[in-house]
GROMACS .gro file of C-alpha atoms in nm:
model
  134
    1MET     CA    1   0.666   2.738  -0.771
    2ARG     CA    2   0.564   2.452  -0.965
    3GLU     CA    3   0.268   2.229  -0.912
    4VAL     CA    4   0.224   1.852  -0.963
    5THR     CA    5  -0.088   1.667  -0.890
    6VAL     CA    6  -0.153   1.263  -0.934
    7SER     CA    7  -0.477   1.128  -0.818
    8ARG     CA    8  -0.577   0.746  -0.771
    9PHE     CA    9  -0.907   0.517  -0.688
   10VAL     CA   10  -0.843   0.307  -0.430
   11ARG     CA   11  -1.096   0.051  -0.390
   12ALA     CA   12  -1.147   0.112  -0.004
   13PRO     CA   13  -1.420   0.325   0.159
   14PRO     CA   14  -1.242   0.683   0.324
   15SER     CA   15  -1.293   0.472   0.636
   16VAL     CA   16  -1.100   0.271   0.567
   17VAL     CA   17  -0.821   0.517   0.365
   18ARG     CA   18  -0.839   0.810   0.631
   19PRO     CA   19  -0.635   0.615   0.895
   20LEU     CA   20  -0.408   0.486   0.695
   21LEU     CA   21  -0.284   0.856   0.588
   22THR     CA   22  -0.114   0.918   0.953
   23PRO     CA   23   0.214   1.147   0.848
   24ALA     CA   24   0.435   0.894   0.914
   25SER     CA   25   0.302   0.667   0.672
   26LEU     CA   26   0.282   0.967   0.374
   27VAL     CA   27   0.642   0.999   0.437
   28ALA     CA   28   0.698   0.652   0.458
   29TYR     CA   29   0.473   0.594   0.168
   30GLU     CA   30   0.639   0.894  -0.098
   31GLY     CA   31   1.000   0.626  -0.042
   32SER     CA   32   1.243   0.961  -0.031
   33PHE     CA   33   1.334   0.960   0.327
   34ALA     CA   34   1.287   0.750   0.619
   35VAL     CA   35   1.077   0.844   0.925
   36ARG     CA   36   1.330   0.972   1.248
   37ALA     CA   37   1.098   1.100   1.505
   38VAL     CA   38   0.729   1.262   1.546
   39ASP     CA   39   0.677   1.503   1.758
   40GLU     CA   40   0.312   1.588   1.817
   41ARG     CA   41   0.281   1.995   1.853
   42GLY     CA   42  -0.070   2.104   1.966
   43ASP     CA   43  -0.157   2.168   1.640
   44ALA     CA   44   0.061   2.025   1.441
   45THR     CA   45   0.263   1.735   1.383
   46VAL     CA   46   0.674   1.736   1.302
   47VAL     CA   47   0.793   1.455   1.113
   48THR     CA   48   1.179   1.397   1.099
   49ALA     CA   49   1.310   1.205   0.818
   50GLY     CA   50   1.615   1.132   0.665
   51ALA     CA   51   1.838   0.983   0.396
   52GLY     CA   52   2.194   0.961   0.398
   53GLY     CA   53   2.313   1.270   0.483
   54LEU     CA   54   1.995   1.473   0.473
   55GLU     CA   55   1.731   1.568   0.726
   56LEU     CA   56   1.444   1.728   0.734
   57ALA     CA   57   1.109   1.825   0.955
   58LEU     CA   58   0.800   1.802   0.738
   59ARG     CA   59   0.473   2.019   0.962
   60PHE     CA   60   0.145   1.798   0.906
   61GLU     CA   61  -0.170   1.993   0.998
   62GLU     CA   62  -0.471   1.772   0.950
   63ARG     CA   63  -0.788   1.937   0.765
   64ALA     CA   64  -1.133   1.790   0.696
   65ASP     CA   65  -1.051   1.620   0.434
   66GLY     CA   66  -0.724   1.473   0.491
   67TRP     CA   67  -0.351   1.675   0.509
   68TYR     CA   68  -0.202   1.950   0.451
   69TYR     CA   69   0.189   1.940   0.473
   70ARG     CA   70   0.499   2.180   0.441
   71GLN     CA   71   0.874   2.120   0.422
   72GLU     CA   72   1.005   2.333   0.719
   73GLY     CA   73   1.303   2.548   0.753
   74GLU     CA   74   1.610   2.542   0.560
   75ALA     CA   75   1.763   2.222   0.561
   76GLY     CA   76   1.553   1.955   0.285
   77PRO     CA   77   1.580   1.857  -0.101
   78PHE     CA   78   1.431   2.165  -0.176
   79ASP     CA   79   1.350   2.543  -0.132
   80ALA     CA   80   0.989   2.488  -0.057
   81MET     CA   81   0.753   2.193  -0.102
   82GLU     CA   82   0.390   2.202   0.050
   83THR     CA   83   0.164   1.937  -0.069
   84TRP     CA   84  -0.214   1.855  -0.001
   85VAL     CA   85  -0.370   1.536   0.040
   86THR     CA   86  -0.714   1.479   0.037
   87VAL     CA   87  -0.912   1.184   0.035
   88GLU     CA   88  -1.326   1.174  -0.128
   89PRO     CA   89  -1.557   0.938  -0.194
   90LYS     CA   90  -1.642   0.801  -0.515
   91ASP     CA   91  -1.817   0.505  -0.668
   92GLU     CA   92  -1.722   0.185  -0.391
   93GLY     CA   93  -1.395   0.352  -0.280
   94SER     CA   94  -1.191   0.666  -0.237
   95ARG     CA   95  -1.047   0.918  -0.477
   96VAL     CA   96  -0.733   1.050  -0.378
   97THR     CA   97  -0.579   1.286  -0.442
   98MET     CA   98  -0.184   1.460  -0.397
   99ARG     CA   99  -0.130   1.841  -0.512
  100SER     CA  100   0.208   1.926  -0.449
  101ALA     CA  101   0.416   2.315  -0.532
  102VAL     CA  102   0.757   2.272  -0.552
  103ASP     CA  103   1.115   2.547  -0.585
  104LEU     CA  104   1.441   2.438  -0.596
  105GLY     CA  105   1.539   2.789  -0.520
  106LEU     CA  106   1.811   2.724  -0.837
  107PRO     CA  107   1.883   3.011  -1.113
  108LEU     CA  108   1.935   2.714  -1.340
  109PRO     CA  109   1.729   2.669  -1.656
  110PHE     CA  110   1.458   2.384  -1.598
  111SER     CA  111   1.525   2.369  -1.170
  112GLY     CA  112   1.111   2.408  -1.174
  113ARG     CA  113   1.084   2.129  -1.377
  114LEU     CA  114   1.287   1.900  -1.218
  115ALA     CA  115   1.165   1.967  -0.893
  116ALA     CA  116   0.796   1.874  -0.956
  117TRP     CA  117   0.982   1.598  -1.181
  118LYS     CA  118   1.114   1.455  -0.846
  119ARG     CA  119   0.754   1.571  -0.641
  120ARG     CA  120   0.563   1.358  -0.933
  121GLY     CA  121   0.739   1.079  -0.858
  122GLU     CA  122   0.753   1.060  -0.515
  123LEU     CA  123   0.358   1.132  -0.501
  124LYS     CA  124   0.331   0.836  -0.720
  125ARG     CA  125   0.508   0.612  -0.535
  126ALA     CA  126   0.280   0.730  -0.212
  127LEU     CA  127  -0.060   0.658  -0.403
  128SER     CA  128   0.083   0.329  -0.534
  129ALA     CA  129   0.153   0.226  -0.194
  130LEU     CA  130  -0.143   0.355  -0.019
  131ALA     CA  131  -0.343   0.132  -0.263
  132ALA     CA  132  -0.138  -0.182  -0.165
  133ASP     CA  133  -0.192  -0.115   0.155
  134CYS     CA  134  -0.572  -0.130   0.098
   0.00000   0.00000   0.00000
């Protein structure tokens, strides 16, 4: 699996940023899929998202410093994908970091780089959208 990390300073304190980061908003902020359903399952939230003919499930678990989520099942653009989102105080705002590990599961050269490139773009879009909402 390839890892990518994107970080951004947001001019709002964690007390403002954290409530904006929900499972549904994270999917929407990434910009690749529309949220179709949100299902609370005890200690996790499962978001069903889709675009075109593709539908996938993402399992979110809240952490003390943010969120952890992963693609569930075999449906989705990646063979495997997991992401950690952290929010920490920084100066007069917050440092939001999104780290993701992805794998296309293809035996092709550069498939790992392609997956990481696509995922990095989604993470950058998510942080830009979050910053716009702050």
